[in-house]
mmCIF file of C-alpha atoms in Angstrom:
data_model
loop_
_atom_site.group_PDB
_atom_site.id
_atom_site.type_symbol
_atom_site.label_atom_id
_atom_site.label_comp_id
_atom_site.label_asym_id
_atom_site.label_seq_id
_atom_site.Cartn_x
_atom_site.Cartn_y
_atom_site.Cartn_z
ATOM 1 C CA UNK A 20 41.094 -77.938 136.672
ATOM 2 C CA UNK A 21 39.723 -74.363 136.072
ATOM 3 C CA UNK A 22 42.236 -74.397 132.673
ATOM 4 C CA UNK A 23 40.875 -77.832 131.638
ATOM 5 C CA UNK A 24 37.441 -76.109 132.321
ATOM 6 C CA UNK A 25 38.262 -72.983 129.792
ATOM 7 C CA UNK A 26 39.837 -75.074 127.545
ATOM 8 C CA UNK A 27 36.581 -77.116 127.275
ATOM 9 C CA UNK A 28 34.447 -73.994 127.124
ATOM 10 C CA UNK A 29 37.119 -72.928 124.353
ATOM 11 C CA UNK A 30 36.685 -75.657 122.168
ATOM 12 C CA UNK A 31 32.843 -76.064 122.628
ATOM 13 C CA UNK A 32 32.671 -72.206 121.735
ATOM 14 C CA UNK A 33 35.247 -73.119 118.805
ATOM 15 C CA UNK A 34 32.788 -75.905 117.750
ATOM 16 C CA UNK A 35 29.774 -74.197 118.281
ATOM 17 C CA UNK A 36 31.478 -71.088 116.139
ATOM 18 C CA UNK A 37 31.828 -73.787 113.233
ATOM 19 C CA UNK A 38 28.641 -74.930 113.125
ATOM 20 C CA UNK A 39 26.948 -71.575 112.895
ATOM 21 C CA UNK A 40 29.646 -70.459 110.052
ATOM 22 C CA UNK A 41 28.301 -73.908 108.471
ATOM 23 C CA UNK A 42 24.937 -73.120 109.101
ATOM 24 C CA UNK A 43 25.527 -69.530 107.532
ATOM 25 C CA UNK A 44 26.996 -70.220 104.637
ATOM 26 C CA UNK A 45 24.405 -73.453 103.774
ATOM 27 C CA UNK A 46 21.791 -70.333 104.623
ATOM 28 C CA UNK A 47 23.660 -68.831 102.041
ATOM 29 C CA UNK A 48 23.964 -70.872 99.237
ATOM 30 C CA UNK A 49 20.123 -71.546 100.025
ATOM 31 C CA UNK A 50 19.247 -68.082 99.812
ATOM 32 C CA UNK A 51 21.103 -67.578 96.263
ATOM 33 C CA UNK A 52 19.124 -71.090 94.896
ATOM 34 C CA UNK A 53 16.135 -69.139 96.105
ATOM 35 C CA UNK A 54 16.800 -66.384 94.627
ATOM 36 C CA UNK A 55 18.110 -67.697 90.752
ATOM 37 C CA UNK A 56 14.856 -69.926 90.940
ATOM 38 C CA UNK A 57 12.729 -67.052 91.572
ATOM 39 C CA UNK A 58 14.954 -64.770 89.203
ATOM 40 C CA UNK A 59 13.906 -67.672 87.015
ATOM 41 C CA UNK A 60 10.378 -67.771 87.612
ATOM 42 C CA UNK A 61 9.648 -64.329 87.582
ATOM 43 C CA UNK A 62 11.105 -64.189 83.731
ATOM 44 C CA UNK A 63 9.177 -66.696 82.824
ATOM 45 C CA UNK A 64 6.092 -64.830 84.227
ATOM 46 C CA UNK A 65 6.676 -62.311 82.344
ATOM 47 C CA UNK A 66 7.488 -63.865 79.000
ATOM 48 C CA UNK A 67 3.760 -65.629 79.068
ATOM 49 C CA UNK A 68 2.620 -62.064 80.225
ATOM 50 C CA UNK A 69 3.460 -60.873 76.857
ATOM 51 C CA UNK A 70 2.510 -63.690 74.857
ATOM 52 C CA UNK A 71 -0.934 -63.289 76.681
ATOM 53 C CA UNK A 72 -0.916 -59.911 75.315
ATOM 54 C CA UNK A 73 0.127 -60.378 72.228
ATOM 55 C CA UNK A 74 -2.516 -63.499 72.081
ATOM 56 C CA UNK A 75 -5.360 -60.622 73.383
ATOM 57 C CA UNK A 76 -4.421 -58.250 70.651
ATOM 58 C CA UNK A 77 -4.748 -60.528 68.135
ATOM 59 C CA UNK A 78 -8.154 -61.912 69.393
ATOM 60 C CA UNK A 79 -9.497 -58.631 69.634
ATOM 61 C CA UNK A 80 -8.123 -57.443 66.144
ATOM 62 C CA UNK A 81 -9.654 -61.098 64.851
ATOM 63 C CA UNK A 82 -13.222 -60.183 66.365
ATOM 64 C CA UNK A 83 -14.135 -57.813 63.887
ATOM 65 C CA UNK A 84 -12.866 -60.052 60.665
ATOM 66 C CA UNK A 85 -14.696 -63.064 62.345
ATOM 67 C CA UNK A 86 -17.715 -60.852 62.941
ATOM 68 C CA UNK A 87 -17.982 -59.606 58.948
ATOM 69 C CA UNK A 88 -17.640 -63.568 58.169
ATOM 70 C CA UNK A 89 -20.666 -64.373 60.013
ATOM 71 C CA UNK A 90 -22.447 -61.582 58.749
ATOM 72 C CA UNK A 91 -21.553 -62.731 55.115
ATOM 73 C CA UNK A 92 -22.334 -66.723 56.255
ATOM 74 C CA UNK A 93 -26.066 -64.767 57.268
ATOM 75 C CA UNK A 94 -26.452 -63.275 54.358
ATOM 76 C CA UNK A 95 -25.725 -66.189 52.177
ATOM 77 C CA UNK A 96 -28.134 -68.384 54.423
ATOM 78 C CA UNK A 97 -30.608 -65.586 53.987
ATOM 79 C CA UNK A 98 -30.139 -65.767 50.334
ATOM 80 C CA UNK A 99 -30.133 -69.752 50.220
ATOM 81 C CA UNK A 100 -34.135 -69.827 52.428
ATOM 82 C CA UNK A 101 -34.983 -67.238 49.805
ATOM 83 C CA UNK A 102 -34.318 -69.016 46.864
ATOM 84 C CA UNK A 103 -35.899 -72.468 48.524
ATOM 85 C CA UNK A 104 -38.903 -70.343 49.099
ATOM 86 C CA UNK A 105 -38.950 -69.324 45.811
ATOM 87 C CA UNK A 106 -38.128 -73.141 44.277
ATOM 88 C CA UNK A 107 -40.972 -74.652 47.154
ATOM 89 C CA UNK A 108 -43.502 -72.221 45.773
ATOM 90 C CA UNK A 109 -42.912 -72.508 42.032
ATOM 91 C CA UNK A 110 -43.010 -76.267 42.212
ATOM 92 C CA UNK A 111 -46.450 -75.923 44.101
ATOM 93 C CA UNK A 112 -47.715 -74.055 41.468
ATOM 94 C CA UNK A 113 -46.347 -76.102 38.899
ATOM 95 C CA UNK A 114 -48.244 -78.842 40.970
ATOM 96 C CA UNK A 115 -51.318 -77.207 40.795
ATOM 97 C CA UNK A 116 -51.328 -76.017 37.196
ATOM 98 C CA UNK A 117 -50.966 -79.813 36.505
ATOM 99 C CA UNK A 118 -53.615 -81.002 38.723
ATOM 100 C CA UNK A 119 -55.699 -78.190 37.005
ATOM 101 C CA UNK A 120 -55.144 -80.104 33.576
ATOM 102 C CA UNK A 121 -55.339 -83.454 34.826
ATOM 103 C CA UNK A 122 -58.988 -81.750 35.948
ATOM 104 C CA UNK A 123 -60.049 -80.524 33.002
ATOM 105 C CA UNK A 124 -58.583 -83.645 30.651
#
């Protein structure tokens, strides 16, 4: 009975022995999915890392160009109210000068 006994114990500890080499190596394979998938995601960090920067540097060298064009769209608008001034008043005074004949006639 005592050898029936071990030779349970024996295969239990066999069985038990497979399951944890199972267990392992599923642990295993895990870990390496894990890891390629991080592997992965870490590269594609840092490929939008440097497309941020290179999206940055342009921005930043695009301020300055953008900044002149507004300056230029200012100056033009400046130049436009100027000249409406100018047409507003002239057409007063041609308004006037022709009330002033209609006054005298």
């Amino acid at each position: 009975e005592m050898q029936q006994n071990l030779s349970e114990a024996r295969a239990r500890l066999s069985s038990m022995a497979l399951a944890v080499e199972k267990f392992r190596s599923g642990a295993d394979a895990q870990r390496r999915r894990c890891a390629a998938g991080a592997s992965k995601h870490l590269a594609m960090c840092a490929k939008l890392r440097e497309q941020l920067h290179l999206e940055r540097e342009q921005a930043l060298h695009e301020i300055p160009v953008l900044r002149e064009r507004v300056a230029c769209l200012n100056r033009d608008l400046a130049q436009a109210y100027a000249a409406s001034e100018a047409e507003k008043a002239k057409v007063a005074a041609t308004r006037r000068s022709g009330q002033l004949v209609e006054a005298r006639a």
